[in-house]
Coordinates of C-alpha atoms and ligand atoms in Angstrom, one line a residue:
M112 CA 0.1 -0.4 0.0
P113 CA 1.3 3.4 -0.8
A114 CA 3.1 4.4 3.1
D115 CA 0.8 7.7 2.4
R116 CA -2.1 5.9 2.3
H117 CA -4.1 8.7 1.1
I118 CA -7.3 8.9 -0.3
T119 CA -9.3 11.1 -2.7
V120 CA -13.5 10.5 -2.3
I121 CA -16.2 12.6 -5.2
G122 CA -18.9 13.3 -3.1
A123 CA -20.0 13.8 0.3
G124 CA -23.1 11.9 -0.2
L125 CA -24.4 9.0 2.2
A126 CA -22.0 7.1 0.7
G127 CA -19.0 9.6 0.4
A128 CA -19.3 10.6 3.7
L129 CA -19.3 7.1 5.9
L130 CA -16.4 6.3 4.0
A131 CA -14.5 8.7 5.1
T132 CA -15.1 8.7 8.2
L133 CA -14.3 4.9 8.3
L134 CA -11.1 5.8 6.7
A135 CA -10.0 8.1 8.6
Q136 CA -10.6 6.7 11.6
R137 CA -8.5 4.2 10.6
G138 CA -5.6 6.5 9.6
W139 CA -6.5 7.6 6.4
K140 CA -5.9 10.7 5.1
V141 CA -9.2 11.2 2.7
D142 CA -10.2 14.7 1.4
V143 CA -13.8 14.7 -0.5
Y144 CA -14.7 16.8 -2.7
E145 CA -18.7 17.8 -3.1
K146 CA -20.5 19.3 -5.8
R147 CA -23.3 21.4 -4.0
G148 CA -22.7 23.7 -0.1
D149 CA -22.3 22.8 3.1
P150 CA -25.9 22.0 4.0
R151 CA -24.6 23.1 7.6
V152 CA -24.3 26.6 6.6
K153 CA -27.4 28.8 7.1
G154 CA -28.9 29.9 4.4
Y155 CA -28.6 26.2 2.8
A156 CA -31.0 25.5 -0.4
G157 CA -31.6 22.1 0.6
G158 CA -34.2 19.8 -1.3
R159 CA -37.4 18.6 -0.6
S160 CA -38.1 16.7 3.1
I161 CA -37.2 13.3 1.9
N162 CA -36.8 10.1 3.8
L163 CA -35.4 6.8 3.7
A164 CA -36.0 3.8 5.5
L165 CA -32.8 2.2 7.4
A166 CA -32.3 -1.1 7.8
E167 CA -29.3 -3.1 9.4
R168 CA -27.3 -3.8 8.1
G169 CA -27.1 0.4 7.3
R170 CA -27.1 0.5 11.0
H171 CA -25.0 -1.7 11.1
A172 CA -21.9 0.0 9.2
L173 CA -23.4 3.4 10.9
R174 CA -22.8 1.8 14.5
L175 CA -19.1 1.0 12.6
A176 CA -18.6 4.3 12.4
S177 CA -19.8 5.3 16.0
G178 CA -22.7 7.8 14.0
D179 CA -25.9 5.1 14.8
D180 CA -27.0 6.6 18.1
E181 CA -27.3 10.0 16.7
V182 CA -29.3 8.9 13.7
M183 CA -31.7 6.9 15.9
E184 CA -32.4 9.5 17.9
Q185 CA -34.9 11.5 14.6
A186 CA -35.4 8.2 13.5
V187 CA -39.6 6.8 13.2
M188 CA -40.4 2.9 13.5
M189 CA -41.6 1.2 11.0
R190 CA -42.9 -1.7 12.7
G191 CA -44.9 -3.0 8.7
R192 CA -46.3 -2.6 6.4
M193 CA -49.8 -0.9 7.1
V194 CA -52.0 -1.3 3.8
H195 CA -54.8 0.4 2.5
F196 CA -57.2 -1.7 0.9
R197 CA -59.5 -0.1 -1.9
D198 CA -62.6 0.3 0.3
G199 CA -60.8 2.2 3.1
R200 CA -59.6 -1.5 5.2
T201 CA -56.5 -0.4 6.8
D202 CA -53.8 -4.1 7.9
L203 CA -50.8 -3.9 9.9
Q204 CA -48.4 -6.4 8.4
R205 CA -45.6 -6.7 10.6
Y206 CA -41.8 -6.9 8.8
G207 CA -40.4 -8.3 11.5
K208 CA -41.4 -11.4 14.8
D209 CA -41.3 -8.6 17.8
D210 CA -40.3 -5.0 17.9
S211 CA -36.7 -5.7 17.7
E212 CA -37.2 -6.6 13.9
V213 CA -38.6 -3.1 12.3
I214 CA -37.3 -0.1 9.8
W215 CA -36.2 2.9 10.6
S216 CA -37.8 6.7 8.8
V217 CA -34.9 8.9 8.7
H218 CA -34.5 12.5 7.4
R219 CA -32.3 12.2 4.2
G220 CA -30.7 15.8 5.2
D221 CA -30.6 15.1 8.6
L222 CA -28.4 12.1 8.0
N223 CA -26.1 13.7 5.5
I224 CA -25.4 16.6 8.6
V225 CA -24.4 13.5 10.8
L226 CA -22.1 11.5 8.7
L227 CA -20.5 15.5 7.9
D228 CA -19.9 16.2 10.9
I229 CA -18.5 11.7 12.3
A230 CA -16.7 12.4 8.7
E231 CA -14.7 16.0 9.8
Q232 CA -14.5 15.2 13.6
A233 CA -12.6 11.7 12.4
G234 CA -10.1 14.7 10.1
A235 CA -11.2 13.5 6.9
R236 CA -11.7 17.2 5.3
V237 CA -14.9 17.9 3.0
H238 CA -14.0 20.5 0.5
F239 CA -17.9 22.2 -0.7
H240 CA -18.1 23.5 -4.4
R241 CA -16.5 21.4 -5.9
S242 CA -18.3 19.4 -8.9
L243 CA -15.9 16.8 -10.7
D244 CA -15.8 17.6 -14.5
G245 CA -13.2 15.7 -15.8
V246 CA -9.9 13.3 -15.3
D247 CA -6.9 12.6 -16.9
F248 CA -5.6 8.9 -16.0
D249 CA -2.4 9.3 -17.2
A250 CA -1.5 12.1 -15.0
R251 CA -3.5 11.3 -11.6
V252 CA -5.0 15.3 -12.3
A253 CA -8.7 15.9 -11.5
T254 CA -10.1 19.2 -12.1
F255 CA -13.9 20.7 -10.4
T256 CA -15.6 23.7 -10.9
N257 CA -17.1 25.7 -8.2
D258 CA -21.1 26.6 -8.9
I259 CA -21.0 29.7 -7.3
D260 CA -18.1 31.6 -9.3
S261 CA -17.0 29.4 -12.4
S262 CA -13.0 29.0 -10.3
T263 CA -12.0 25.5 -12.1
H264 CA -9.7 23.6 -9.6
A265 CA -7.3 20.7 -10.5
I266 CA -5.7 18.7 -8.1
G267 CA -2.7 15.5 -8.0
F268 CA -4.3 12.4 -6.3
N269 CA -3.3 9.5 -5.9
A270 CA -6.5 7.5 -6.3
L271 CA -10.1 8.3 -6.3
V272 CA -13.6 7.2 -5.2
G273 CA -16.5 7.5 -6.9
A274 CA -19.2 8.0 -4.6
D275 CA -21.4 10.5 -6.8
G276 CA -24.3 8.6 -6.9
A277 CA -26.5 7.7 -10.3
G278 CA -25.0 10.1 -12.8
S279 CA -21.8 10.2 -11.5
A280 CA -19.0 11.9 -13.2
L281 CA -16.1 9.9 -12.3
R282 CA -18.2 7.5 -14.1
A283 CA -18.6 8.5 -17.3
A284 CA -14.5 10.0 -17.1
M285 CA -12.9 6.2 -16.3
A286 CA -15.9 5.1 -19.2
R287 CA -14.2 7.2 -21.7
V288 CA -10.7 5.7 -21.3
S289 CA -11.7 1.9 -20.5
D290 CA -14.8 -0.1 -21.1
L291 CA -17.1 -0.5 -17.7
G292 CA -19.9 -3.0 -19.4
E293 CA -22.1 -0.3 -18.5
R294 CA -26.1 -0.5 -19.8
T295 CA -29.2 1.1 -17.7
D296 CA -32.5 -1.2 -17.1
F297 CA -35.5 1.1 -17.4
L298 CA -38.1 -0.1 -15.6
G299 CA -40.9 1.7 -17.4
H300 CA -42.2 3.6 -14.3
S301 CA -41.7 7.2 -12.4
Y302 CA -42.4 8.7 -9.6
K303 CA -43.7 11.8 -7.4
E304 CA -43.7 12.7 -4.5
L305 CA -46.6 15.1 -2.3
E306 CA -46.7 15.3 0.9
I307 CA -49.4 14.9 4.5
P308 CA -48.8 18.0 6.4
P309 CA -49.6 17.0 10.3
A310 CA -52.4 16.8 11.5
P311 CA -54.3 20.4 13.2
D312 CA -53.5 19.3 16.5
G313 CA -49.7 19.1 15.7
G314 CA -49.6 15.2 15.7
F315 CA -49.2 12.7 12.9
S316 CA -52.4 12.5 11.0
I317 CA -52.2 8.7 10.1
E318 CA -50.3 5.9 12.1
P319 CA -46.9 7.3 12.5
N320 CA -44.8 3.7 13.3
A321 CA -45.8 2.0 9.7
L322 CA -44.7 2.2 6.1
H323 CA -48.2 2.8 4.5
I324 CA -48.9 1.1 1.1
W325 CA -51.9 1.2 -1.3
P326 CA -51.5 -0.6 -3.6
R327 CA -53.7 -1.3 -6.8
G328 CA -52.3 -3.8 -9.0
R329 CA -50.0 -2.0 -11.8
Y330 CA -49.2 1.1 -9.8
M331 CA -48.9 2.4 -5.8
C332 CA -48.7 5.0 -3.3
I333 CA -46.4 4.7 -0.8
A334 CA -45.6 7.2 2.7
L335 CA -42.8 7.2 4.9
P336 CA -43.4 9.0 8.8
N337 CA -40.9 12.3 9.4
D338 CA -39.9 13.7 12.8
E339 CA -41.7 16.6 12.0
R340 CA -45.1 14.9 11.5
T341 CA -45.7 14.8 8.5
F342 CA -45.2 11.9 5.9
T343 CA -43.7 11.6 2.1
V344 CA -45.7 10.0 -0.2
T345 CA -44.4 8.9 -3.3
L346 CA -46.8 7.9 -5.6
F347 CA -45.2 5.5 -8.6
L348 CA -47.2 5.0 -12.0
P349 CA -45.8 3.3 -15.2
N350 CA -45.3 6.4 -17.8
E351 CA -47.7 4.8 -20.7
G352 CA -51.2 3.6 -20.3
D353 CA -54.1 4.5 -18.3
P354 CA -53.5 5.7 -15.6
S355 CA -50.0 6.5 -16.4
F356 CA -48.0 10.1 -16.2
A357 CA -49.3 10.3 -19.7
T358 CA -52.5 10.3 -18.7
V359 CA -52.0 11.7 -14.9
R360 CA -50.1 14.9 -16.5
N361 CA -51.7 18.4 -13.9
G362 CA -53.0 18.5 -10.4
T363 CA -56.5 18.5 -11.8
E364 CA -56.3 14.6 -13.5
A365 CA -53.2 13.9 -10.0
R366 CA -57.2 14.5 -7.9
A367 CA -59.1 12.3 -10.1
L368 CA -57.2 9.8 -9.5
F369 CA -56.2 10.1 -5.8
E370 CA -60.8 10.7 -5.6
R371 CA -60.7 6.8 -7.3
D372 CA -57.8 4.9 -6.1
F373 CA -56.8 6.6 -3.0
A374 CA -60.2 8.2 -1.7
D375 CA -58.7 7.5 1.5
A376 CA -55.3 9.3 0.7
L377 CA -56.9 12.4 -0.3
P378 CA -57.8 14.5 2.8
L379 CA -54.2 14.1 4.0
I380 CA -52.9 15.9 0.9
P381 CA -54.3 19.4 0.9
N382 CA -51.3 20.8 -1.6
L383 CA -51.7 17.5 -4.0
E384 CA -52.8 19.7 -7.5
E385 CA -49.4 22.0 -6.3
D386 CA -47.2 19.4 -5.0
F387 CA -47.8 16.8 -7.8
E388 CA -47.3 20.7 -10.5
R389 CA -44.1 21.6 -8.8
N390 CA -42.0 18.1 -7.5
P391 CA -40.3 16.6 -11.2
A392 CA -41.3 12.8 -11.7
G393 CA -38.1 10.8 -11.2
L394 CA -37.5 7.8 -13.2
L395 CA -36.5 4.4 -12.0
A396 CA -34.0 2.3 -13.8
T397 CA -31.0 -0.2 -12.7
L398 CA -27.6 0.4 -13.5
Y399 CA -25.5 -2.5 -14.1
L400 CA -21.7 -2.5 -14.6
D401 CA -19.3 -5.2 -15.4
R402 CA -16.4 -3.3 -14.0
W403 CA -16.2 -0.6 -10.8
H404 CA -12.2 0.0 -10.8
L405 CA -9.3 1.1 -13.6
D406 CA -6.7 -0.5 -12.3
D407 CA -5.2 1.3 -8.7
R408 CA -6.6 4.4 -9.8
A409 CA -10.5 4.4 -9.3
V410 CA -13.0 2.7 -7.9
L411 CA -17.1 3.1 -7.5
I412 CA -19.0 2.5 -5.3
G413 CA -22.9 3.1 -3.4
D414 CA -25.1 4.3 -6.5
A415 CA -22.8 5.3 -9.0
A416 CA -21.4 1.7 -9.4
H417 CA -25.3 0.1 -8.7
A418 CA -28.1 2.0 -8.8
M419 CA -31.5 0.0 -8.3
V420 CA -35.1 0.6 -8.0
P421 CA -36.1 1.8 -4.6
F422 CA -38.9 -1.6 -3.8
H423 CA -36.9 -2.7 -0.9
G424 CA -35.4 -0.1 0.5
Q425 CA -31.6 -1.0 0.1
G426 CA -30.3 1.1 -2.4
M427 CA -28.2 3.4 1.0
N428 CA -28.3 0.3 3.2
C429 CA -26.4 -1.8 0.6
A430 CA -23.8 1.8 -0.3
F431 CA -23.0 1.2 3.2
E432 CA -22.0 -1.6 3.2
D433 CA -20.0 -1.2 0.0
C434 CA -18.0 1.4 2.0
V435 CA -17.4 -0.9 5.0
A436 CA -16.3 -3.7 2.8
L437 CA -14.4 -1.4 0.9
A438 CA -12.5 0.1 4.0
D439 CA -11.7 -3.6 5.0
H440 CA -10.3 -4.4 2.0
L441 CA -7.9 -1.5 1.5
D442 CA -7.0 -2.1 5.2
R443 CA -6.0 -5.8 4.5
A444 CA -4.8 -5.4 0.5
P445 CA -1.5 -5.4 0.4
D446 CA -1.9 -2.0 -3.0
L447 CA -4.4 -0.3 -4.2
T448 CA -5.3 -2.5 -8.1
T449 CA -5.1 -5.9 -5.5
A450 CA -8.2 -4.1 -2.7
F451 CA -10.2 -2.6 -5.6
A452 CA -10.2 -6.3 -7.7
A453 CA -11.3 -7.8 -4.4
F454 CA -13.8 -5.5 -3.2
Q455 CA -15.1 -5.7 -6.7
A456 CA -15.0 -9.5 -5.9
E457 CA -17.0 -9.6 -3.3
R458 CA -19.7 -6.8 -4.0
L459 CA -20.5 -6.9 -7.4
P460 CA -22.6 -10.7 -7.2
N461 CA -24.5 -8.9 -3.9
A462 CA -25.2 -5.8 -5.9
R463 CA -27.1 -7.9 -8.5
A464 CA -28.5 -10.2 -6.2
I465 CA -30.0 -7.4 -4.0
Q466 CA -31.2 -5.2 -7.9
Q467 CA -33.2 -8.0 -8.5
M468 CA -34.2 -8.3 -5.3
A469 CA -35.7 -4.7 -5.1
L470 CA -37.4 -4.9 -8.7
E471 CA -39.0 -8.0 -7.8
N472 CA -40.4 -6.7 -4.7
Y473 CA -42.8 -4.0 -7.3
L474 CA -44.9 -6.8 -7.3
E475 CA -44.8 -8.7 -4.2
M476 CA -46.0 -4.7 -2.9
R477 CA -48.3 -3.1 -5.7
D478 CA -50.1 -6.4 -6.5
R479 CA -50.3 -7.9 -2.7
V480 CA -52.9 -10.7 -2.4
D481 CA -55.8 -11.9 -4.0
D482 CA -53.8 -15.0 -5.3
D483 CA -55.3 -17.7 -3.6
D484 CA -51.8 -19.7 -4.6
Y485 CA -49.5 -16.8 -3.0
L486 CA -51.9 -16.7 -0.1
L487 CA -51.3 -20.5 1.0
Q488 CA -47.9 -20.8 0.5
R489 CA -47.2 -17.1 2.8
A490 CA -49.5 -19.3 5.4
L491 CA -46.9 -22.1 4.7
E492 CA -43.5 -19.5 5.2
L493 CA -44.6 -18.1 7.6
R494 CA -45.4 -21.8 9.9
L495 CA -42.1 -23.1 8.8
A496 CA -40.2 -20.3 9.7
E497 CA -41.4 -20.7 13.3
R498 CA -41.4 -24.3 12.9
H499 CA -37.9 -24.5 11.6
P500 CA -35.9 -20.6 12.6
D501 CA -33.0 -22.5 12.4
R502 CA -33.2 -23.0 8.4
F503 CA -36.0 -21.4 7.0
M504 CA -36.2 -16.9 7.4
P505 CA -38.0 -15.3 4.8
R506 CA -36.2 -13.2 2.2
Y507 CA -37.7 -9.5 3.5
A508 CA -36.3 -10.9 6.5
M509 CA -33.0 -12.6 5.6
V510 CA -32.1 -8.7 3.6
T511 CA -33.4 -6.1 5.5
F512 CA -32.5 -7.7 9.4
Q513 CA -30.0 -10.3 9.1
R514 CA -26.1 -9.4 6.8
M515 CA -25.6 -12.8 5.5
P516 CA -24.5 -11.3 1.3
Y517 CA -27.2 -10.6 -0.2
A518 CA -26.5 -12.9 -3.1
V519 CA -26.8 -15.8 -0.2
A520 CA -30.6 -14.4 1.1
F521 CA -31.2 -14.2 -2.8
E522 CA -30.0 -17.7 -3.5
R523 CA -31.7 -19.3 -0.3
G524 CA -34.8 -16.8 -1.1
Q525 CA -35.1 -19.4 -4.3
Q526 CA -34.9 -22.5 -3.0
Q527 CA -37.9 -21.3 0.0
R528 CA -39.3 -20.7 -2.8
Q529 CA -39.1 -23.6 -4.9
L530 CA -40.5 -25.6 -1.3
L531 CA -42.9 -23.5 -0.8
V532 CA -44.6 -24.5 -4.8
D533 CA -44.0 -28.3 -3.8
L534 CA -45.2 -28.8 -0.7
T535 CA -48.6 -26.6 -1.1
R536 CA -48.9 -28.7 -5.0
G537 CA -52.6 -29.8 -4.8
H538 CA -53.3 -28.6 -1.4
T539 CA -56.1 -25.5 -0.9
T540 CA -55.5 -25.6 3.0
L541 CA -52.5 -25.7 5.2
D542 CA -55.2 -28.8 7.2
T543 CA -54.6 -31.6 4.9
L544 CA -50.3 -30.7 5.0
D545 CA -48.6 -33.9 6.7
W546 CA -46.5 -32.4 9.0
D547 CA -44.2 -35.2 8.9
T548 CA -43.0 -35.2 5.7
V549 CA -43.2 -31.0 5.3
D550 CA -40.9 -31.3 8.1
A551 CA -38.3 -34.1 6.3
T552 CA -38.3 -31.9 3.9
V553 CA -37.6 -29.0 5.0
R554 CA -34.2 -30.3 6.5
E555 CA -33.2 -31.8 3.3
R556 CA -33.2 -28.8 1.1
L557 CA -32.8 -26.0 3.3
T558 CA -29.1 -26.0 5.3
L559 CA -28.3 -24.3 8.9
L560 CA -28.8 -20.9 8.3
P561 CA -26.3 -18.6 8.1
R562 CA -25.7 -16.7 11.6
D563 CA -23.7 -13.2 11.6
Ligands
FAD214 P1 -25.4 10.2 -3.1 O1 -26.5 9.5 -2.2 O2 -26.6 10.2 -4.9 O3 -24.9 10.9 -3.3 C1 -23.8 11.4 -4.0 C2 -23.2 12.7 -3.9 O4 -22.4 13.1 -4.9 C3 -24.0 13.7 -4.0 O5 -24.0 14.6 -2.5 C4 -23.7 14.8 -4.9 O6 -24.0 16.4 -4.6 C5 -21.8 14.1 -5.3 N1 -22.2 14.6 -6.5 C6 -22.6 14.1 -8.0 N2 -21.8 14.7 -8.8 C7 -20.8 14.8 -8.5 C8 -19.6 15.3 -8.6 N3 -19.6 15.3 -10.7 N4 -18.5 16.4 -8.1 C9 -19.0 15.9 -6.6 N5 -20.4 15.7 -6.6 C10 -20.6 15.1 -6.8 N6 -32.2 3.9 0.4 C11 -32.8 2.5 1.0 O7 -32.2 2.5 1.5 N7 -33.7 2.8 1.7 C12 -34.9 3.9 1.3 O8 -36.2 4.1 2.0 C13 -34.6 5.4 0.3 N8 -35.1 6.1 0.3 C14 -35.4 7.0 -1.4 C15 -35.8 7.6 -1.7 C16 -35.7 8.8 -2.8 C17 -36.1 9.4 -3.1 C18 -34.5 8.2 -3.3 C19 -34.3 9.0 -4.0 C20 -33.4 7.6 -2.9 C21 -33.8 6.6 -2.0 N9 -33.1 5.2 -1.9 C22 -33.2 5.2 -0.7 C23 -31.7 4.9 -2.1 C24 -30.4 5.8 -1.9 O9 -30.8 7.4 -1.5 C25 -29.0 6.2 -2.3 O10 -28.8 4.1 -3.0 C26 -28.1 6.5 -1.8 O11 -28.3 7.7 -1.3 C27 -27.0 5.9 -2.7 O12 -25.4 6.6 -1.6 P2 -24.3 7.5 -2.6 O13 -23.5 7.8 -1.3 O14 -24.4 6.3 -3.2 O15 -25.2 8.3 -3.5
8RB215 N1 -36.1 6.0 -3.9 C1 -38.8 1.4 1.2 C2 -39.3 -1.2 1.5 C3 -40.1 -2.5 1.2 C4 -41.8 -2.5 2.0 C5 -42.5 -3.4 1.6 C6 -40.2 0.6 -0.5 C7 -38.5 5.9 -3.1 C8 -37.0 7.2 -4.1 CL1 -40.1 2.2 -2.6 C9 -40.4 1.0 -1.2 C10 -39.2 0.3 0.3 O1 -41.9 -4.1 1.2 O2 -43.2 -3.5 2.3 N2 -38.8 -0.6 2.5 O3 -38.4 0.4 2.8 C11 -38.5 2.3 0.3 C12 -39.2 2.5 -0.2 O4 -39.1 3.8 -1.1 C13 -38.4 5.3 -0.6 C14 -38.5 5.8 0.0 C15 -37.8 5.7 -2.2 N3 -37.0 5.5 -2.9 C16 -37.0 7.3 -5.8 C17 -38.5 6.9 -3.8

C-alpha cells in the first residue's frame, strides 16, 4: 500500500461521507470533493423533505463508524406495512417477529449532516462547491468547477473513489478510457413525491409507526413518517397506459386519480395539486456495470456503481455495506489494485442480487394478495419460519434484518420459494399437509442459516 495512504473521494453524499469516516478513523488521509454546498451552513437551499428506510445492514455500518446513536435520535420506527385497501380498510402486516425486527425512517438531510460531522471529527477534509468535471488518469489530475464563482480547480490524486451517485461524473470519466460494460434498464415507471402535513393538533395524521402502502395492481402509493410529524408520500405510476404519467399530467388529473384510487389518502394531502405540479417525476432504472475499478486509480461505490429501483428500500443500506467492505479491503490488501479488485469481486454479485430482489419487490408491494396460491404459500412460509427458525427465514427478513450476503439471501429465497410451491401443490389449505413429511423435506432441502 502506498506509504502515504491518501485517498480522494468524489461526492459527500451518504456513501462518500461514511467511507471518509471509516477510512479517516483507520488513519487514512481523506479528501472529499462535493458538488453542492455545505448543508450545515445557514441559508443552505436544501432539497425537499425526503426520508429513507434504514435497516440492519445500514445500521451496522453506522455502528462501526460510531454514528448510529446520533442517527437513531431522529429516526421513526416502522413496524410493518400498513396496507390501505380500496374500500378504506387497513391491515398492519408486521415485518418481523417483534420490535427488534423493524425498519427506521430517517431524514436524508439530517442523516447527511451527521455523517459530515463524524467524517470531519475523524479527520477527513470535505471540500464543498467542487463538482468533478474531468480526470486525466495518466497524469492523475482531477478538475473541478465551483458553481458559485465558476472557478476551476485541478488537484493531483493518488486514487479516486466515486461516491457521486447514479449520475456519476467519475464513472463517465472512467468510461472514456476503459469499457466498464455499462447498461441501464429503465423500469418504465416513474415516481412523484407529495406531502402529508401534521394533523390540526400537531400530531401525525395517520399511524406513525408503519410504512403505508396503497397497492393498486399496476401502480401504488407509499408513505413514510418524518419526525416533524409529516409523511412523504411517493406515487409510483407507469410512464404509459392508463393511468400513467402520460394520462395523469397535472394537479387536476392527479386529484381525479386520488378520488378514484386513493380516496382515504386524498384528504390528508391538502396541497396535492401544487405538490404534483411542482415536483418533477423521477425515472426509475437499474444500472449494471461489469467493472467498477480502473486498476489502482479509481473505483466506484454506491449508486455510482449499481443504482437500483427503490422497492426493497436497500439503496442506501447497500451503499453503506459497500463502504465497510471497501475500507476493510483497503486496510488488508497489499496495494490498491488488489484492494479494488477484491472489493469488486465481493460486492458485484451481491449488488446484482439486491438489484434483482428490488425489482421483484415492486410486484409484491403493488399487487399483493388476492391470489390463492400466493396466500397459501405465504401462510406456510410463516409456519415454516416458526417450526424451523434455524433453516427457514422469509426473504424479506434475510435482506432487512440479517447481514448475510445479498447473494445468499437471493439463492436461499429461490430454494424456499420452490419448496413452498412443491409442498402446497394439490392443497388448498394447510390443514391437509402431513407435517412429518413437511419437516423432513425442510431438513433435507435447506441447510442451516448462516449466523451474523
Ligand atoms: P448519493 O447519496 O446520491 O450521493 C452522491 C453525492 O455526490 C451527492 O452529495 C452529490 O451532490 C455528489 N455529486 C454528484 N455529482 C458530483 C460531481 N460531479 N462532483 C462532486 N460531487 C458530486 N435507500 C434506502 O436504503 N432506503 C430508502 O428508503 C431509500 N429511499 C430513497 C428515496 C428517494 C427519493 C431516493 C431518490 C433514493 C432512496 N434510496 C433509499 C436510495 C439512496 O438514496 C441511495 O441508494 C443512496 O443515497 C446512495 O448513496 P450514494 O452516496 O451512492 O449517492
Ligand atoms: N427511492 C422502502 C421498503 C420495502 C417495503 C415493503 C419500499 C422512494 C425513490 Cl418503494 C420503497 C421500501 O416491502 O413493505 N422498505 O423501504 C422504501 C421505498 O421507497 C423509498 C422511500 C423511495 N426510494 C426514488 C422513491
